[in-house]
Structures are given as C-alpha cells and as structure tokens.
Amino acid sequence: MALKIDNVIPKEQPAREHTPEERALVLRLGVYVNMRWLIVLMIVSATLISSRVFHIGFSTLPVYIICAIIASYNLIFVRQARSLQTGEVGQVIKRAQTSGNIQIVLDLLMLTALMHFTGGIENPFVFFYLAHTIAASILLPQRRAYALATLAVLAITLLVLLEYYGVIPHVNLVGFVLDTRYKDTSRVVAVLVALATLVYGCTYVITAVSGELRRRQKEMVKLRDQVLEKRTMELEQVSSEVVKLEQERRSFVRFLGVVAHDLQSPLIATQSFLSYILDGFTGPITDGQKDLLERGVRRIDGLLTLITDLLDIPRIEAGQITREMREISLNEVVKRSLEGLDNVAKQKELTLKVELPESSPKIIGASRRLQQVVTNLASNAINYTNEGMVLVRVFDNEKDVRVEVMDSGIGILPEDLPRLFNDFFRGSNVGSKGTGLGLSISKRIVEAHGGKIWAESPDPETKKGSRFTFTIPKKQTAVS
Amino acid sequence: MKQKPKILVIDDDVDLVAVMKGTLESKPYEVIAAYNGKEGLEKAKKEKPDLILLDIMMPVMDGFNFAEQFGKDPSLAKIPVLALTSFSESLGQPFPFQVAEYLRKPLKPKELIAKVEEHLKRGGSQT
C-alpha cells in the first residue's frame, strides 16, 4: 500500500534538497569530523607539553602512531561527509547514522588504546569518554546512543581491570602520579563509577533533548506540508470559481446579444417596410403619407439607438471591452469615427477640423469602442453647434494620449456640468434629443481603458461653446 | 452585361429578406435567399453569386461561423461579402476573413442598391 501511495503522490522534494532533519544531521556529522582534527592536535600538543615541559615520563611513540591512525581515517570521513551533503536524498539519514556509528566505535577504540599507553586510570583525560557519548547522543537514535555509552563504559572498565589484574602491562606516567594508583581499588572503582554515571547521565539528557528536537523538526515539516496542501486546495477552489464566473459572464454577454437581436429584428424589419414604401418601391405616395412614414422611421431609429445603448451598458460592465483590446492606432480610430460626420457638418455649414499628431500614437484599446466615444462626442458637438466649427485634436503625450473635441456651440449650463455623464441625463438647454446615454456610455468605455473623460464650458481657449477631453494611458494597468 | 448579377441574401428574418429581395429585384439583379449560415454556404457553393449580403446574428450557423467556413473555400473567397449588422451585435468582433464592408442595419432601400452597385463595380474592375 505504502509503495502505491508513494508512486501516486510525487515526492515533495524531487532532487538534491534535504529535509531540515537531514540537513541538521549532516551538519552535525560534519562538525564531529572537523572536531577530530582539533582532538588530534590537542593530543599531540598535550603529549609534547607533558613530556617536554613537565618531563612526565612515558613513551610518546605509541601516542603519535595512534594520532596518525586517527588522522588517516578522518581523511576518509571528511570525504564521506562532503558526499553526504550533495548525495542522494532518502538514504541520507541512514548513511549518516551508519557513518557516525562507525566513527564513534573507532574513536572509542583509539581512545582506549591511547589511555592504555598514557597511564590508564591515572590519566585525567579518561573523562574524554564523555565526548564520544555526547557525539553519539547527538548523532544517533536513543538506543544506539545507549549502546555506545555502554561500549565506552565497558572499554574503559575492561582496560582498567586488565591492568589492575596485571593481564596487560600498566604504563605509569612517571613524575605525574604514583605508580600504585591503578591498583588502588577504591579509587579505581570511584573513577569508573563516576565516569559511568556521567556517561549514562549525558546520554540520557542529550538524547532526550535531541529526540525532542527531531520530533519538532518532523512536526514542522508536517505542518509545512499541511499548510502547502491547504494553500493548493484554496488556490484550486479560487481558480475554479474564476472559471465559473467567466462562464457566467460569457453566457450573460451572449444573452444580451440575443436580447438585442430579438428586440431589434422586428424594428429593423418594420423600418425596412416603411423605407420601402418611402422610397417609392410600392408606387407613388402623397406628401402627407411621406411625412408620417418619415416620422415613423425617425421614431424607430430612436428606439433602435435606445436598445443598443441600454444593452451596451451591461456589456461594458461585464468587462467585454477588455476582451476586445489590442494594439491600435489612435489616429486611425479618430479618422474612422469622423467618416460619416463630414456630411452632417457640411449640411449645417459647419467646419469639421481634425488635428492629428504625426507620431501616430499606438495604444492598447478596443478600436470600435473608442470610435464610438469619438463619434459620440463629435456628433454631439455638431448637433449642438449652429455656426462656427468643431475641432477634434489628438495629443501624443509621454504617458497618455489625449483627445479633445471642441465646438463653438450653445455650451453647457454650469449647473448641468456635474451631471453630464450620468445615465439618462439631458442638458436643460438641448430639448429631448438622444437617449441621454451617449455620454455615460462614453465615460464607461474610457474608464474601462483606465482613462478619464471630462467636459469644460466654455472652452478655456476660445471662451466659446464647450470642450470634451478624454485621456487613455499608454501603458494599460490591470483593468477590472 | 450579359447576365443579371447574382446576389445571395443570407438573413434569418424572412420579412427583411422579402424587402431586400423586392428592392434588389427592382434592378436587374437575380436574388437568391438563404435563411441561415448553413443554407447560405450551400447556396454560395452551388450558385457562385457575384455578391453576398450577410446578416451577422443568425440561428443554426451565425455570420461569423459562416465567414470562417466561407474563407476556407478558395473558389468563394473572391466573392465580396457585405456584412449587415445592428451596431451592438458586431462591436469589436474581428472577422476571420475580409468583409468588403460593414453595413449598419436598418439600411434604406436606396442605400442598399447604391452599396451593392458600388461593390459589384469594384469586384468587376478587379478581375
């Protein structure tokens, strides 16, 4: 079962990354290996000092040989410690602990040999057995630490007893302690008991602490994994909600399309019938009939515009514009917006002037929507101007583009200015032309591009008519 | 002209098609009617019209799907297509192939004839 699960769930850390527990173990093992160099150095200098400075009599050669042995196996362990740092994941703990085990056993043997050649129980360095116990307690699981503590106690006890009973010769530290110490039963027992107590005491305390540490590390990792898992789940949930919302948005926009189509189709058909009659395809008509048919056509026109405008608003608010955005040339947009308006201006004997920058600025925008804005502003300007001119200007600024539509028309009353862009607002001085939605739709379109739109009356330059300005930033920030 | 130019009108609105047919037949045009994109595509392949008037929003196969299928057929690609839309339908939707012109519905009969004449002339001068 476990194997199956392992196969299904990909390993959290795929390659060459250790868990905190592994990292700590490898680090500690490295410290232990490095410490050994220091110990070798200490033994050599202690031997030199005791024999040369304090003239304690003992044979130093075996000591140096032991140091050489320790140094040579340490070379191997240094290399091994390095390979553990970059080695395969998974086996790290086992390999590090095996290595630690071997190292400690070797060290115990070396220490026991060293003790034998430097006075056995006489040597106060006998308490160095503690060092190995501490290392074992830190590096290894509790049981092995106790086993090694026992090994340490057994090794020194065995050495002391063998010397005590004369099985092996005793090396006296001449000039340091009396030659009888190793046979002083009460002293031997006292030292051994003290050492054993210390060894087991240390093992107990340190394995308890490091065991706790290991447990916490494991808990930490588990907690981290749980948090990660929860995050992933939350993320999946959010993204599925986003997908759902997007689906809803799309079906809403599609619904609006169908509504627009179904509302407009009969009107368009009716409009065509009226025009068919008006244009004389069914035979001549009287002036009275013509007048009524024309009124009918105009009313249907108004209704068609209203339907378009009304359904435009929820489409814009559903974020449809953002989907239509691509890189476009603003000059091109303005030119196309004014295509049909030339004739209208001419009929009213107005001049329609356009000033475009030579730089032909590129922006990210919804071409037809921006055309809608410019057409709306310009046709408003033409509608509400009886003489003079309408000027459309485009400015290419560093951070944005600015479009201005200025006229010399009737202007806007000061009290109307703040409400100009509200839904269904019609100026107090313009009668009941239009749906009152053109400017509010323009505002929505400009704002969906991250831009601003405003009106001034009279135009601050000419002191006549009014001026409408909108800006579109060149760099689109996220538009909601 | 040896033969009457053929015009294919594709629109789901039966009444509108009738009016367009009446309008165009008052001139020397032969009008073929189709009431959805699928039917339109079949008739376009069979009849090889000189010009197509295409409504954008239709059941069965809408104008966009029609245009996509239409563009794949090289024998049809040269036929000018005039797309008829009411403003809100077509906003911002890029066509998958070249539409000769977008005409805003409703179109007055005289405007319709003028546009058809214009594009037929243009198409004729190109070949």
CSV table of N, CA and C in Angstrom, one decimal, chain A residues 118-191:
chain,number,residue,atom,x,y,z
A,118,THR,N,49.0,5.8,28.0
A,118,THR,CA,49.2,7.1,28.8
A,118,THR,C,48.7,7.0,30.2
A,119,GLY,N,48.9,5.8,30.8
A,119,GLY,CA,48.7,5.7,32.2
A,119,GLY,C,47.4,5.1,32.6
A,120,GLY,N,46.5,4.8,31.7
A,120,GLY,CA,45.2,4.1,32.1
A,120,GLY,C,44.4,5.0,33.0
A,121,ILE,N,44.0,4.5,34.1
A,121,ILE,CA,43.1,5.2,35.1
A,121,ILE,C,43.8,6.4,35.7
A,122,GLU,N,45.2,6.4,35.6
A,122,GLU,CA,45.9,7.6,36.2
A,122,GLU,C,45.7,8.9,35.4
A,123,ASN,N,45.4,8.7,34.1
A,123,ASN,CA,45.3,9.8,33.2
A,123,ASN,C,43.9,10.5,33.3
A,124,PRO,N,43.9,11.8,33.7
A,124,PRO,CA,42.7,12.5,33.9
A,124,PRO,C,41.9,12.7,32.6
A,125,PHE,N,42.6,12.5,31.5
A,125,PHE,CA,41.9,12.5,30.2
A,125,PHE,C,40.9,11.4,30.0
A,126,VAL,N,40.9,10.5,31.0
A,126,VAL,CA,39.9,9.4,30.9
A,126,VAL,C,38.5,9.9,30.7
A,127,PHE,N,38.3,11.1,31.2
A,127,PHE,CA,36.9,11.6,31.1
A,127,PHE,C,36.6,12.0,29.7
A,128,PHE,N,37.5,11.8,28.7
A,128,PHE,CA,37.2,12.1,27.3
A,128,PHE,C,36.2,11.1,26.7
A,129,TYR,N,36.0,10.0,27.5
A,129,TYR,CA,35.0,9.1,27.0
A,129,TYR,C,33.6,9.8,26.9
A,130,LEU,N,33.5,10.8,27.7
A,130,LEU,CA,32.2,11.6,27.7
A,130,LEU,C,32.0,12.2,26.3
A,131,ALA,N,33.1,12.7,25.7
A,131,ALA,CA,33.0,13.3,24.4
A,131,ALA,C,32.3,12.5,23.3
A,132,HIS,N,32.6,11.2,23.3
A,132,HIS,CA,32.0,10.2,22.4
A,132,HIS,C,30.6,10.0,22.7
A,133,THR,N,30.4,9.9,24.0
A,133,THR,CA,29.0,9.7,24.4
A,133,THR,C,28.1,10.8,23.9
A,134,ILE,N,28.6,12.0,24.1
A,134,ILE,CA,27.8,13.2,23.7
A,134,ILE,C,27.6,13.2,22.2
A,135,ALA,N,28.7,12.9,21.4
A,135,ALA,CA,28.6,12.8,20.0
A,135,ALA,C,27.5,11.8,19.6
A,136,ALA,N,27.6,10.6,20.2
A,136,ALA,CA,26.6,9.5,19.9
A,136,ALA,C,25.2,9.9,20.2
A,137,SER,N,25.0,10.6,21.3
A,137,SER,CA,23.7,11.0,21.7
A,137,SER,C,23.1,12.1,20.7
A,138,ILE,N,24.0,12.9,20.2
A,138,ILE,CA,23.5,13.9,19.3
A,138,ILE,C,23.2,13.3,17.9
A,139,LEU,N,24.1,12.4,17.4
A,139,LEU,CA,24.0,11.9,16.1
A,139,LEU,C,23.1,10.8,15.9
A,140,LEU,N,23.0,9.9,16.9
A,140,LEU,CA,22.3,8.6,16.7
A,140,LEU,C,21.0,8.5,17.4
A,141,PRO,N,20.1,7.6,17.0
A,141,PRO,CA,18.9,7.4,17.8
A,141,PRO,C,19.2,6.9,19.2
A,142,GLN,N,18.3,7.1,20.1
A,142,GLN,CA,18.4,6.8,21.5
A,142,GLN,C,19.1,5.5,21.8
A,143,ARG,N,18.6,4.4,21.2
A,143,ARG,CA,19.1,3.1,21.5
A,143,ARG,C,20.5,2.9,21.2
A,144,ARG,N,20.9,3.4,20.1
A,144,ARG,CA,22.3,3.3,19.7
A,144,ARG,C,23.2,4.1,20.6
A,145,ALA,N,22.7,5.3,21.0
A,145,ALA,CA,23.5,6.1,21.8
A,145,ALA,C,23.8,5.4,23.1
A,146,TYR,N,22.7,4.7,23.7
A,146,TYR,CA,22.9,3.9,24.9
A,146,TYR,C,23.9,2.8,24.7
A,147,ALA,N,23.8,2.1,23.5
A,147,ALA,CA,24.7,1.0,23.2
A,147,ALA,C,26.1,1.5,23.2
A,148,LEU,N,26.3,2.7,22.6
A,148,LEU,CA,27.7,3.2,22.5
A,148,LEU,C,28.2,3.6,23.9
A,149,ALA,N,27.3,4.2,24.7
A,149,ALA,CA,27.6,4.6,26.1
A,149,ALA,C,28.1,3.4,26.8
A,150,THR,N,27.4,2.3,26.7
A,150,THR,CA,27.8,1.0,27.3
A,150,THR,C,29.1,0.5,26.8
A,151,LEU,N,29.3,0.6,25.5
A,151,LEU,CA,30.6,0.2,24.9
A,151,LEU,C,31.7,1.0,25.5
A,152,ALA,N,31.5,2.3,25.7
A,152,ALA,CA,32.5,3.2,26.3
A,152,ALA,C,32.9,2.8,27.7
A,153,VAL,N,31.8,2.6,28.5
A,153,VAL,CA,32.0,2.2,29.9
A,153,VAL,C,32.7,0.8,29.9
A,154,LEU,N,32.3,-0.1,29.0
A,154,LEU,CA,32.9,-1.5,29.0
A,154,LEU,C,34.3,-1.4,28.6
A,155,ALA,N,34.7,-0.6,27.6
A,155,ALA,CA,36.0,-0.5,27.1
A,155,ALA,C,37.0,0.0,28.2
A,156,ILE,N,36.6,1.1,28.9
A,156,ILE,CA,37.5,1.6,29.9
A,156,ILE,C,37.6,0.7,31.1
A,157,THR,N,36.4,0.1,31.5
A,157,THR,CA,36.4,-0.8,32.6
A,157,THR,C,37.3,-2.0,32.3
A,158,LEU,N,37.2,-2.5,31.1
A,158,LEU,CA,38.0,-3.7,30.7
A,158,LEU,C,39.5,-3.3,30.8
A,159,LEU,N,39.8,-2.2,30.2
A,159,LEU,CA,41.2,-1.7,30.2
A,159,LEU,C,41.8,-1.6,31.6
A,160,VAL,N,41.0,-1.0,32.5
A,160,VAL,CA,41.4,-0.8,33.9
A,160,VAL,C,41.5,-2.1,34.6
A,161,LEU,N,40.5,-3.0,34.4
A,161,LEU,CA,40.6,-4.3,35.1
A,161,LEU,C,41.8,-5.1,34.6
A,162,LEU,N,42.0,-5.1,33.3
A,162,LEU,CA,43.1,-5.9,32.7
A,162,LEU,C,44.4,-5.4,33.3
A,163,GLU,N,44.5,-4.1,33.5
A,163,GLU,CA,45.8,-3.5,34.0
A,163,GLU,C,45.8,-3.8,35.5
A,164,TYR,N,44.6,-3.8,36.2
A,164,TYR,CA,44.5,-4.0,37.6
A,164,TYR,C,45.0,-5.4,38.0
A,165,TYR,N,44.5,-6.4,37.2
A,165,TYR,CA,44.9,-7.7,37.4
A,165,TYR,C,46.2,-8.1,36.8
A,166,GLY,N,46.9,-7.2,36.1
A,166,GLY,CA,48.2,-7.5,35.5
A,166,GLY,C,48.2,-8.3,34.3
A,167,VAL,N,47.0,-8.4,33.6
A,167,VAL,CA,46.9,-9.2,32.4
A,167,VAL,C,47.7,-8.5,31.3
A,168,ILE,N,47.5,-7.2,31.3
A,168,ILE,CA,48.4,-6.4,30.3
A,168,ILE,C,49.2,-5.4,31.2
A,169,PRO,N,50.4,-5.0,30.7
A,169,PRO,CA,51.2,-4.2,31.5
A,169,PRO,C,50.6,-2.8,31.6
A,170,HIS,N,50.9,-2.2,32.8
A,170,HIS,CA,50.5,-0.8,33.1
A,170,HIS,C,51.5,0.1,32.7
A,171,VAL,N,51.2,1.2,32.0
A,171,VAL,CA,52.2,2.2,31.7
A,171,VAL,C,52.0,3.4,32.7
A,172,ASN,N,53.1,3.6,33.5
A,172,ASN,CA,53.0,4.6,34.5
A,172,ASN,C,53.4,5.9,33.9
A,173,LEU,N,52.7,7.0,34.3
A,173,LEU,CA,53.1,8.3,34.0
A,173,LEU,C,54.1,8.8,35.0
A,174,VAL,N,55.3,8.6,34.7
A,174,VAL,CA,56.4,8.8,35.7
A,174,VAL,C,56.5,10.3,36.0
A,175,GLY,N,56.4,10.6,37.3
A,175,GLY,CA,56.6,12.0,37.7
A,175,GLY,C,55.2,12.7,37.8
A,176,PHE,N,54.1,12.0,37.4
A,176,PHE,CA,52.8,12.7,37.4
A,176,PHE,C,51.9,12.1,38.6
A,177,VAL,N,51.8,10.8,38.6
A,177,VAL,CA,51.1,10.2,39.7
A,177,VAL,C,51.9,9.0,40.2
A,178,LEU,N,51.6,8.5,41.4
A,178,LEU,CA,52.3,7.4,42.0
A,178,LEU,C,52.0,6.1,41.2
A,179,ASP,N,52.9,5.2,41.1
A,179,ASP,CA,52.8,4.0,40.3
A,179,ASP,C,51.7,3.1,40.9
A,180,THR,N,51.2,3.4,42.1
A,180,THR,CA,50.3,2.4,42.7
A,180,THR,C,48.8,2.7,42.5
A,181,ARG,N,48.6,3.9,41.9
A,181,ARG,CA,47.2,4.3,41.7
A,181,ARG,C,46.3,3.3,41.0
A,182,TYR,N,46.8,2.7,40.0
A,182,TYR,CA,46.0,1.8,39.2
A,182,TYR,C,45.6,0.6,39.9
A,183,LYS,N,46.3,0.4,41.1
A,183,LYS,CA,45.9,-0.8,41.9
A,183,LYS,C,45.1,-0.4,43.1
A,184,ASP,N,44.9,0.9,43.3
A,184,ASP,CA,44.1,1.4,44.4
A,184,ASP,C,42.6,1.1,44.1
A,185,THR,N,42.1,0.1,44.7
A,185,THR,CA,40.8,-0.5,44.4
A,185,THR,C,39.7,0.6,44.6
A,186,SER,N,39.7,1.3,45.7
A,186,SER,CA,38.6,2.2,46.0
A,186,SER,C,38.6,3.4,45.0
A,187,ARG,N,39.9,3.8,44.6
A,187,ARG,CA,40.0,4.9,43.6
A,187,ARG,C,39.5,4.4,42.2
A,188,VAL,N,40.0,3.2,41.9
A,188,VAL,CA,39.6,2.7,40.6
A,188,VAL,C,38.1,2.6,40.4
A,189,VAL,N,37.5,2.0,41.5
A,189,VAL,CA,36.0,1.9,41.5
A,189,VAL,C,35.3,3.2,41.4
A,190,ALA,N,35.8,4.2,42.2
A,190,ALA,CA,35.2,5.5,42.3
A,190,ALA,C,35.3,6.2,40.9
A,191,VAL,N,36.5,6.2,40.3
A,191,VAL,CA,36.6,6.8,39.0
A,191,VAL,C,35.7,6.1,38.0
